[in-house]
XYZ file of C-alpha atoms in Angstrom:
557
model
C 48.173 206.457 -158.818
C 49.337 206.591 -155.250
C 52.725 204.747 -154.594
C 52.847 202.633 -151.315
C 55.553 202.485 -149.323
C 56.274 198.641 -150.256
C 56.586 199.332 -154.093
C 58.422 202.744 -153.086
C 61.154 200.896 -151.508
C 61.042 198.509 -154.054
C 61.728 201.234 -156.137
C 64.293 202.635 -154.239
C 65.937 199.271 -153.851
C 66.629 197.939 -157.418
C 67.925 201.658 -158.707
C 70.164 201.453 -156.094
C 71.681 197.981 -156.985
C 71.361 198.856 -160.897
C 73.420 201.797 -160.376
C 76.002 200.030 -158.464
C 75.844 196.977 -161.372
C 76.476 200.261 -163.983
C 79.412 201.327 -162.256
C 80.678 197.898 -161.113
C 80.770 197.266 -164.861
C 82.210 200.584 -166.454
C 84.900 200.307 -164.249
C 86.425 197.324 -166.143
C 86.321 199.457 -169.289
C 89.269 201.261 -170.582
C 87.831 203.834 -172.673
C 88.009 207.944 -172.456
C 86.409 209.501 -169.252
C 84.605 205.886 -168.551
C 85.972 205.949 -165.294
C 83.778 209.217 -164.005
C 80.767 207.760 -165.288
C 81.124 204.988 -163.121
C 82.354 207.054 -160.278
C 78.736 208.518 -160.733
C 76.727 205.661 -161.001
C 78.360 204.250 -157.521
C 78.020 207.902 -156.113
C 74.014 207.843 -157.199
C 74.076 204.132 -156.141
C 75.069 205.411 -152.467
C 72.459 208.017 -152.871
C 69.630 205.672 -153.262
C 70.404 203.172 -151.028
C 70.758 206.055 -147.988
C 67.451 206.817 -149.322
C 66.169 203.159 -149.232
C 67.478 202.784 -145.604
C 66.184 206.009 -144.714
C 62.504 204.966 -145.163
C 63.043 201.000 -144.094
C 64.421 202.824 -140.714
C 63.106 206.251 -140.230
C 63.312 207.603 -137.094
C 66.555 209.249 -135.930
C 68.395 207.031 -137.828
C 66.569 207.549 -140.737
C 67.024 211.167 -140.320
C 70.878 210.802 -139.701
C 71.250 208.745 -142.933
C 68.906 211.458 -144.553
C 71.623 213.924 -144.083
C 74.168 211.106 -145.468
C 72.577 211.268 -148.509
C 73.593 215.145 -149.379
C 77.716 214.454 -149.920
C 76.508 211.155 -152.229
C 74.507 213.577 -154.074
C 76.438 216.008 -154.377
C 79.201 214.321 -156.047
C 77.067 213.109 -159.257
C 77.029 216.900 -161.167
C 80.487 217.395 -160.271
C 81.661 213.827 -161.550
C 79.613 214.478 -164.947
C 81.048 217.790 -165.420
C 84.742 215.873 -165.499
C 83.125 213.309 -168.007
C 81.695 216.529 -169.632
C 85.206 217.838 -170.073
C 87.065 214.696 -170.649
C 84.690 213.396 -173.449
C 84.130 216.979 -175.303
C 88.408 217.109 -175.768
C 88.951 219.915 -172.693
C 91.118 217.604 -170.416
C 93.797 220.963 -170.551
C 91.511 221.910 -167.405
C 91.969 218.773 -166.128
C 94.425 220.008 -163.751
C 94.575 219.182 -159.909
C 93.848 222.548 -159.128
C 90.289 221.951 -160.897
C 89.958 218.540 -159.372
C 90.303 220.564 -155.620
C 87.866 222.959 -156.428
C 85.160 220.518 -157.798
C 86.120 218.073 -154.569
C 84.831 221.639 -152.376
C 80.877 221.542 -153.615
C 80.386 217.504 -151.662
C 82.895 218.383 -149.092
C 80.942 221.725 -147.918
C 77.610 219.696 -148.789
C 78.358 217.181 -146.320
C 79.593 219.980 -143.283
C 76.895 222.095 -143.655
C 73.921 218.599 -144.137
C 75.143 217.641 -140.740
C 76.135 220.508 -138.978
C 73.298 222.420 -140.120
C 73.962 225.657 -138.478
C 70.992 228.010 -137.492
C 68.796 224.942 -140.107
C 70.238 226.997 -142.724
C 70.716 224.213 -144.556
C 68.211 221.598 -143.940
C 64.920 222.702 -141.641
C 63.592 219.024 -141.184
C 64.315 215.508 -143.259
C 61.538 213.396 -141.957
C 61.862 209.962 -143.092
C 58.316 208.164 -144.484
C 57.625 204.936 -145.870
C 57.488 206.459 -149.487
C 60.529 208.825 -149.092
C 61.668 211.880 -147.201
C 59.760 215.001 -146.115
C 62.542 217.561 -146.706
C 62.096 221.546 -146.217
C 65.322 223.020 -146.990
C 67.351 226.353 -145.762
C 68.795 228.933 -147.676
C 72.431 227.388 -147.840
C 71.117 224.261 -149.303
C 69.323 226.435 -152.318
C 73.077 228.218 -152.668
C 74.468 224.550 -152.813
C 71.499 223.357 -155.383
C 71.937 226.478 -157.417
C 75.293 225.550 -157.747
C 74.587 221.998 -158.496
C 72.627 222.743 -161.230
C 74.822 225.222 -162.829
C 77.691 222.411 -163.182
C 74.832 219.789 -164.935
C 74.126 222.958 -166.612
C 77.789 223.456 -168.014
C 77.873 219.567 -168.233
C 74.914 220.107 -171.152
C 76.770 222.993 -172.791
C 79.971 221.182 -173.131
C 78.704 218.179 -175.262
C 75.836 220.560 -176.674
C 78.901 222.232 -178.465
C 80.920 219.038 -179.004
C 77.468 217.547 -180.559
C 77.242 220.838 -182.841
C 80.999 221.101 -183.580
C 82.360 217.404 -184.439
C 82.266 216.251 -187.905
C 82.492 212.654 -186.690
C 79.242 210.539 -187.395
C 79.780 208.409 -184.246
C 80.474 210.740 -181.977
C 77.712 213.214 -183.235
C 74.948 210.923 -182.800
C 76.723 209.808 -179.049
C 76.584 213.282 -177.740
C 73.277 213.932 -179.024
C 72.037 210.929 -176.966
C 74.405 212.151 -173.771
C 72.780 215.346 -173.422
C 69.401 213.562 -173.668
C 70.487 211.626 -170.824
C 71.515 215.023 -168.898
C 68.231 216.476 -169.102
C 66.306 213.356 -168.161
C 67.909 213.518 -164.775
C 67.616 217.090 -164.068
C 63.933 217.292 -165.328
C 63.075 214.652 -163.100
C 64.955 216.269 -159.738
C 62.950 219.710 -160.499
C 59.956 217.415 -160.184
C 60.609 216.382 -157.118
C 62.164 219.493 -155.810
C 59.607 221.806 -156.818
C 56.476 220.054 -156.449
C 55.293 218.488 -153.187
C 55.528 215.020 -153.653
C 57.288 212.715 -151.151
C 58.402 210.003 -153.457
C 61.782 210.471 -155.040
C 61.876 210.904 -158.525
C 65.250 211.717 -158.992
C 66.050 208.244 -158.079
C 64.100 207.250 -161.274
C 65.028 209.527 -163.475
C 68.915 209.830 -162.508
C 68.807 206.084 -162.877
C 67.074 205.725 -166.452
C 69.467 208.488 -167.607
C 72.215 206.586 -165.815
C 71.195 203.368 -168.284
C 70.883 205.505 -171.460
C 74.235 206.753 -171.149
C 76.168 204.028 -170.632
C 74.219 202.102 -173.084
C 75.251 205.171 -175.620
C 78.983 204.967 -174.414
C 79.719 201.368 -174.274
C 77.558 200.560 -177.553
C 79.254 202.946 -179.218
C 77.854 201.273 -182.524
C 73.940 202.224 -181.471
C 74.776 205.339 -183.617
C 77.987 204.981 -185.599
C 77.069 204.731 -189.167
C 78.607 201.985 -190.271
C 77.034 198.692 -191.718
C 76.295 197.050 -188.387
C 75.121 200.308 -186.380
C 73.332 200.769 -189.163
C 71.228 197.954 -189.498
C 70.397 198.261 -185.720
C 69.784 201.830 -186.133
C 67.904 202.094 -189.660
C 67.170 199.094 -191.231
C 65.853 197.757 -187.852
C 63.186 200.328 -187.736
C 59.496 199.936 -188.404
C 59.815 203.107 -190.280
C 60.829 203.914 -193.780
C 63.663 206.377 -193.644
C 64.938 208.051 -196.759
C 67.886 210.697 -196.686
C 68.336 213.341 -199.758
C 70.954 215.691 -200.436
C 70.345 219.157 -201.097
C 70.251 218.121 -204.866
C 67.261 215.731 -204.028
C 69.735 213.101 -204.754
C 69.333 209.697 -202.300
C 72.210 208.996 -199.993
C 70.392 206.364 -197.838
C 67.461 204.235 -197.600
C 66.373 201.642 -195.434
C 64.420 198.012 -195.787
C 61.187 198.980 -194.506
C 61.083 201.889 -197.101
C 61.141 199.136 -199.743
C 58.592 196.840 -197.963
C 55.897 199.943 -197.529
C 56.690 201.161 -201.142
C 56.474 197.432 -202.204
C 60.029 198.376 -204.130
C 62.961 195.811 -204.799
C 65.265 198.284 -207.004
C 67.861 200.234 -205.240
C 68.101 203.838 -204.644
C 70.908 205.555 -202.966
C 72.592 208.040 -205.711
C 69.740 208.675 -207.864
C 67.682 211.529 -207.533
C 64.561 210.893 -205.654
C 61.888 211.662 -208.370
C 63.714 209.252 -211.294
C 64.253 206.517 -208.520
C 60.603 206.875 -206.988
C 58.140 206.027 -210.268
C 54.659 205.960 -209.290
C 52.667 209.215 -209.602
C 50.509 209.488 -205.796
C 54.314 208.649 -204.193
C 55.958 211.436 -206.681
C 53.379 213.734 -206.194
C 53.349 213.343 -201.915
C 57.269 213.862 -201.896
C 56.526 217.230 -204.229
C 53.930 218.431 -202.012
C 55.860 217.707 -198.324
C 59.710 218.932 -200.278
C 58.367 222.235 -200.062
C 57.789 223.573 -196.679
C 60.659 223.498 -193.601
C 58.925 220.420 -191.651
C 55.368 218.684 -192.830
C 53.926 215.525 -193.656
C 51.057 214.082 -195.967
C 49.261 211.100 -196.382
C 48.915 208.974 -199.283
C 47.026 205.519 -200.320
C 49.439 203.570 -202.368
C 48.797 199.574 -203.138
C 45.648 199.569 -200.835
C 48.281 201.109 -198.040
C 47.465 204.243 -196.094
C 51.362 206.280 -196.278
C 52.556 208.727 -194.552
C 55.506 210.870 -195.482
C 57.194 213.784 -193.074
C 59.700 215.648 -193.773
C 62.475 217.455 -191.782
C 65.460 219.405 -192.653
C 68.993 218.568 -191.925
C 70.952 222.051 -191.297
C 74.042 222.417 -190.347
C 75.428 224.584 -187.446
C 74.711 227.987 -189.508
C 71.186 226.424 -189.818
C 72.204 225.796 -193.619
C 70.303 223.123 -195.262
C 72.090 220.202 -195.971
C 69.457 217.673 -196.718
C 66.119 216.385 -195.987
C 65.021 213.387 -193.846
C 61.824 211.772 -195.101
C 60.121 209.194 -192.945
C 57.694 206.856 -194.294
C 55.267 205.376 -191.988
C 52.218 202.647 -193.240
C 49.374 203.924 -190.963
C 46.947 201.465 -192.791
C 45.977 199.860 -189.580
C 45.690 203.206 -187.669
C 43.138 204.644 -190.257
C 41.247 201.312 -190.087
C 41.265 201.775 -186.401
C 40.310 205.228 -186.766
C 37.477 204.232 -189.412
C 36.142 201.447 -186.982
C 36.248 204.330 -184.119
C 34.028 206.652 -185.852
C 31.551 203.803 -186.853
C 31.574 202.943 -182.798
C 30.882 206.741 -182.263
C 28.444 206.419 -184.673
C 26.837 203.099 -183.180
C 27.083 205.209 -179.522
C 24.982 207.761 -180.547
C 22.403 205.758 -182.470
C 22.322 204.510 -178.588
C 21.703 207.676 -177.214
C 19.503 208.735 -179.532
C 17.649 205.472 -179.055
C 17.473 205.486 -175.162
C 16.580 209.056 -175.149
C 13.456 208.921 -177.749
C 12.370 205.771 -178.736
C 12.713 204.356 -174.820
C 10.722 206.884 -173.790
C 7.646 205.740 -175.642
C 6.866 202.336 -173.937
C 8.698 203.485 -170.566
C 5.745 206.494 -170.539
C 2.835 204.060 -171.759
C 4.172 201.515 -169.283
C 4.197 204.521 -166.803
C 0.728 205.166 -167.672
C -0.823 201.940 -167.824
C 0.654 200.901 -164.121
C -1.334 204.348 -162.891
C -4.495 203.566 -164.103
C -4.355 200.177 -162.990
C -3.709 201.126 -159.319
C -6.472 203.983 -159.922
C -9.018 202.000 -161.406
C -8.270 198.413 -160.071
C -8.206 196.870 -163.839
C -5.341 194.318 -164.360
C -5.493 194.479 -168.012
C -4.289 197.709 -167.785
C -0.801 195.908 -166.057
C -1.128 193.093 -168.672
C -0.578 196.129 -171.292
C 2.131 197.398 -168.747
C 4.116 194.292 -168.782
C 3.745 194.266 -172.399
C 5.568 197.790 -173.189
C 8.414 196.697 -170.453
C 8.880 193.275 -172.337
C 9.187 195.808 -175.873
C 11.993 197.779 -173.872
C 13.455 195.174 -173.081
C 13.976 193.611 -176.371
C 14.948 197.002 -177.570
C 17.706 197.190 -175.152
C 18.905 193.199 -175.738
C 18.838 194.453 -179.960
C 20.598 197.719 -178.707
C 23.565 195.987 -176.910
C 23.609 193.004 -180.025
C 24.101 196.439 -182.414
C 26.855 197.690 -180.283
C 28.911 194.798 -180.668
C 27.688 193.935 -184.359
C 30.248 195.953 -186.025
C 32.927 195.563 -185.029
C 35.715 193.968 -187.070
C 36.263 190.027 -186.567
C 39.964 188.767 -186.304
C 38.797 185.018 -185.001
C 36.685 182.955 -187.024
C 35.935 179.334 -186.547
C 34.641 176.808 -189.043
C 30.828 176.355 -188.672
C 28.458 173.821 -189.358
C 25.499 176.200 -190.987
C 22.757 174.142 -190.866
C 23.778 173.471 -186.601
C 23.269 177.513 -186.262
C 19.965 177.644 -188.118
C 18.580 174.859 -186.032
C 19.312 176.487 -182.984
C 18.652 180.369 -183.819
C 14.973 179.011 -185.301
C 14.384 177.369 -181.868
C 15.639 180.539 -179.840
C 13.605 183.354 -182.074
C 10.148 183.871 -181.623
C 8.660 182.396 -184.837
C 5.013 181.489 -183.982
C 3.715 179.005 -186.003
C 5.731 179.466 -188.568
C 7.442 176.486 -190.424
C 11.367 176.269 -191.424
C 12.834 174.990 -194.736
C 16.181 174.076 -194.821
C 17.683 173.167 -197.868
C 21.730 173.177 -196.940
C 23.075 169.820 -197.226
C 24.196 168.612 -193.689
C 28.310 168.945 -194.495
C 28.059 172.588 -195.421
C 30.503 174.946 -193.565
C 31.918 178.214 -193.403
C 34.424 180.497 -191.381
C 32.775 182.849 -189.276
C 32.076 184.108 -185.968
C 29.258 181.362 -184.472
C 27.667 184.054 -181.876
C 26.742 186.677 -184.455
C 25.998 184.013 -187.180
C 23.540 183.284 -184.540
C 22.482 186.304 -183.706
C 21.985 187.079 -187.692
C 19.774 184.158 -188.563
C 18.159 184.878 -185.290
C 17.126 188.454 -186.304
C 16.247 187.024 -189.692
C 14.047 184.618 -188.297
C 12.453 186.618 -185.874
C 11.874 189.593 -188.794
C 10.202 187.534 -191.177
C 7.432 186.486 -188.128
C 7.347 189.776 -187.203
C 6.123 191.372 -190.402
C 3.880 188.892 -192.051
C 0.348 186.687 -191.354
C 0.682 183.026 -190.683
C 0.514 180.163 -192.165
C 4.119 181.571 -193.172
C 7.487 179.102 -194.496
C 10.820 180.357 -194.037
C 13.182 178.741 -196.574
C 17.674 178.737 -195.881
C 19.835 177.742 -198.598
C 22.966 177.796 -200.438
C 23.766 180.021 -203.599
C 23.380 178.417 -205.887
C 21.452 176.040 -204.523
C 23.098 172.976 -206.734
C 26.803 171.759 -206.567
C 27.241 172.423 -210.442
C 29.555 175.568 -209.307
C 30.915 176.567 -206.044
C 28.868 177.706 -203.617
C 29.141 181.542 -203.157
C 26.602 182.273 -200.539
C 23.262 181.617 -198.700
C 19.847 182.981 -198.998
C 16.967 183.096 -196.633
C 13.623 183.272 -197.976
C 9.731 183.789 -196.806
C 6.328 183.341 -198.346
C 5.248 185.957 -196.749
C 4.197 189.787 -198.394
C 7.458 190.428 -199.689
C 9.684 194.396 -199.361
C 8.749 196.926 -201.818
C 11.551 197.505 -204.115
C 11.799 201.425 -203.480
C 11.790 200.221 -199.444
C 14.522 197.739 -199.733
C 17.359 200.152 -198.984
C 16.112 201.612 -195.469
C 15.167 198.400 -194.135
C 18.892 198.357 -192.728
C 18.167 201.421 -191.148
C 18.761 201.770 -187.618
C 15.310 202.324 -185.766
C 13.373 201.751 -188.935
C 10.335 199.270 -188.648
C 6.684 199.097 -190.390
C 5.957 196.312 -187.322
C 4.105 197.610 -183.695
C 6.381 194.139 -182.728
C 9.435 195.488 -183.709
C 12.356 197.689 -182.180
C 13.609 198.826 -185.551
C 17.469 197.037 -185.026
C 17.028 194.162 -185.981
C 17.870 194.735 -190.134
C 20.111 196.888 -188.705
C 22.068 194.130 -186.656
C 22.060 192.220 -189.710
C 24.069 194.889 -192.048
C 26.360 194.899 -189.467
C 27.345 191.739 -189.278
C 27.380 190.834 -192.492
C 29.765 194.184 -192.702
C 31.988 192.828 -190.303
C 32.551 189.424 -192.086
C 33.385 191.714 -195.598
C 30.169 189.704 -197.424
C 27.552 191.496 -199.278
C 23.707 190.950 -198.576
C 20.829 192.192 -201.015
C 17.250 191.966 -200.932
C 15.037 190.863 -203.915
C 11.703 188.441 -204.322
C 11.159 185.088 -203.179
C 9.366 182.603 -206.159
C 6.055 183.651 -203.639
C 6.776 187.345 -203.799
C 8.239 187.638 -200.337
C 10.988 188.436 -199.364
C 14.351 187.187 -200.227
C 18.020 188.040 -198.317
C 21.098 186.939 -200.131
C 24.403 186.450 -198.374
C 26.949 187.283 -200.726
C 30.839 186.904 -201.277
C 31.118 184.172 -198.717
C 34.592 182.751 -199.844
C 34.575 180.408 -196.927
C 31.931 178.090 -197.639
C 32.632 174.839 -198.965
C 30.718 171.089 -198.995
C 33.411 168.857 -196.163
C 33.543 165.388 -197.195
């Protein structure tokens, strides 16, 4: 996607105030090394407005406040690497001889961005409306080289604080910190070494900006402690179980219990007398073993999924094992309902690319001989194999759209839909039997109810000789128990019993009439609504369809 200049100033513009807003608010916080952080979020805040102005103005004063934009810069690594060795306990080099060295970096920065002798620094800053064209000399690489040596050092400071505390709190804070760090230098090598226009240091310095203040100033967001916790652990979609080294349980959260379906509690018992149920016990056996790996598992008509990791220590000695328990029951119905659309996709193809051809050629052929031989039955017999494609295509699309899973039904009056799929299907002269009292409704999705009865309909014409009767009613057809499902009935020559089964085969038909979908469609939808259909004998010997399992039908009063 190509920015525009309107949404990159945008951009540009609301980084700029958020980073002032961070450091407006930080520094009205007393708390260790807070004070740099929001030195750095007003220095980056300067950055990105020179920046803003740069491309609102361009021009020469664009390219003056261009240069401005180097000594904001270039204070944010050297303010982090203070934080860096405030927060990590190394204030002893603290001293104001360190403070005059780091203040040399954004002072030289500065002298040589607007001096710029021999462009050694900075060849050309041309302003645009989506950010600055820069090509850079070989003191500004010396300067950059520099800069990201200190975020560098920055990193390894509370990489080794992170590694060396015991301290729960401050553990999980430094861990998040040095996330922070890399966001923002990740997304300046983007923009440095690629040849985009648009700066993404803006964005990225900014989100990192967020993340650590929100990791400072809620210190709680990882202290383990009852409330961190919840907001931590028990807040998370995700089962989480901890073990010792001795398998025994030293935490658990709520949505382990919900997934499991447990209620007892766990912590200090060892995992395989607290877990009971044998495909659980026997997933935790299998994933315990290896270093990091997960399984999956059905439990109580859930699809579970347990991964494993190892907690080591700073030896890489293995202290533990975090197990994370995920219900992925609606991902493998997804993934189920995927494949049959894959499926459904290349029954399609397939389709289009054989059975098309077959009318599209005669049609083809036809249309030639009529303009050859002057004969307009031969068109009559042309229009005839287009209007066959054409109901092959309308069945096609219906069977695309058939299977797929319904989430909104709607009560429905059943005998409203019959009425009006028997006047839209071609029926001939057949008659229609309904015997469905009037107040008889179910839950179901009225457009493929249509299109089902429809098919039905249109199937039963299709396949026998007139006079023909097409009979629709309820199972069982008196109100002496509840109604269960519907059947639709012909008097025509019935469905052998060993042909019953591939009826609902896609493309299969024993009519010239008929595409071969339209059983298919049928299976479908009835698949879709979780009923059951079968196929037996009418009293006649034709053929019968019953609609099974259809909880939602009831008599209204």
């Amino acid at each position: 996607m190509v920015l525009t200049g309107t949404a990159a100033q945008l951009i540009y513009l609301i980084t700029a105030l958020t980073s002032f807003g961070i450091g407006g608010y930080l520094f009205t916080i007393d708390k260790k090394g807070i004070k740099y952080i929001s030195g750095l979020n007003i220095a980056l805040g300067l950055w990105i407005i020179t920046i803003f102005f740069s491309v609102i103005l361009q021009g020469k004063t664009g390219s003056i406040l261009a240069r401005l934009m180097y000594f904001a810069f270039a204070w944010t690594p050297t303010l982090l690497f203070i934080f860096a060795l405030k927060y990590s306990g190394n204030d002893q080099y603290l001293t104001k001889k360190t403070f005059l060295l780091l203040a040399i970096h954004p002072l030289v920065t500065v002298l040589f961005a607007f001096t710029n002798p021999l462009d050694a620094y900075l060849i050309t800053a041309t302003p645009t409306d989506v950010g600055i064209i820069e090509e850079w000399g070989w003191i500004y690489w010396v300067t950059a080289t520099y800069s990201y040596l200190l975020i560098s050092a920055s990193g390894v400071l509370i990489g080794r604080f992170m590694l060396n505390t015991n301290h729960s709190i401050y553990k999980g804070q430094a861990a998040l910190i040095l996330l922070a760090i890399v966001i923002g230098l990740l997304s300046n090598l983007y923009y440095v070494f690629t040849d985009i226009v648009f700066n993404t240091s803006a964005v990225g310095a900014t989100v990192a900006s967020i993340l650590f203040t929100v990791t400072i100033t809620r210190y709680e967001l990882t202290k383990l402690t009852p409330v961190a916790r919840r907001k931590i652990i028990d807040d998370m979609r995700d089962g989480i179980i901890v073990i010792n080294e001795n398998n025994m349980i030293s935490d658990i959260n709520t949505a382990t219990k919900n997934i499991l379906d447990y209620e007892k509690e766990f912590v200090g018992k060892d995992i395989f007398n607290a877990i009971t149920e044998d495909d659980i016990k026997s997933a935790l056996k299998d994933v315990l073993t290896d270093e990091t790996t997960d399984t999956m598992v059905k439990h109580n008509n859930k699809h579970v999924k347990l991964t494993t990791s190892k907690i080591k220590n700073k030896n890489q000695d293995g202290i533990g094992t975090l197990i994370v328990i995920q219900d992925i029951t609606q991902l493998q119905q997804q993934k189920i309902e995927l494949e049959e659309q894959n499926d459904r996709l290349d029954q399609f193809a397939a389709t289009v690319a054989h059975d098309l051809r077959n009318p599209l050629n005669a049609a083809k052929g036809f249309t030639e001989r009529a303009f050859r031989t002057g004969d307009t039955e031969n068109l009559d017999i042309a229009v005839e194999e287009q209007q066959r494609m054409m109901d092959m295509v309308e069945d096609l699309l219906t069977l695309a759209r058939s299977g797929n899973n319904i989430e909104n039904r709607q009560e429905i009056t059943i005998r409203n839909v019959i009425d009006n799929a028997w006047t839209t299907a071609e029926t001939g002269n057949a008659t229609l039997e309904i015997k469905i009292p009037e107040k008889i409704v179910i839950e179901a999705d009225k457009n493929r109810m249509l299109h089902l009865f429809e098919n039905l309909f249109r199937n039963a014409a299709d396949h026998n000789e007139e006079p023909l009767t097409v009979r629709v009613g309820t199972i069982p057809e008196t109100t002496d128990e509840d109604y269960n499902g519907l059947y639709i009935e012909d008097t025509g020559s019935g469905i052998p019993e060993d042909k019953r089964e591939e009826v609902f085969e896609h493309g299969h038909s024993t009519s010239e009439k008929g595409t071969g979908f339209g059983l298919s469609i049928i299976d479908d939808i009835i698949s879709a609504h979780n009923w059951e259909i079968t196929i037996t004998e009418s009293k006649e010997n034709g053929a019968r369809f019953e609609i099974l399992d259809i909880n939602s039908i009831r008599e209204i009063k």
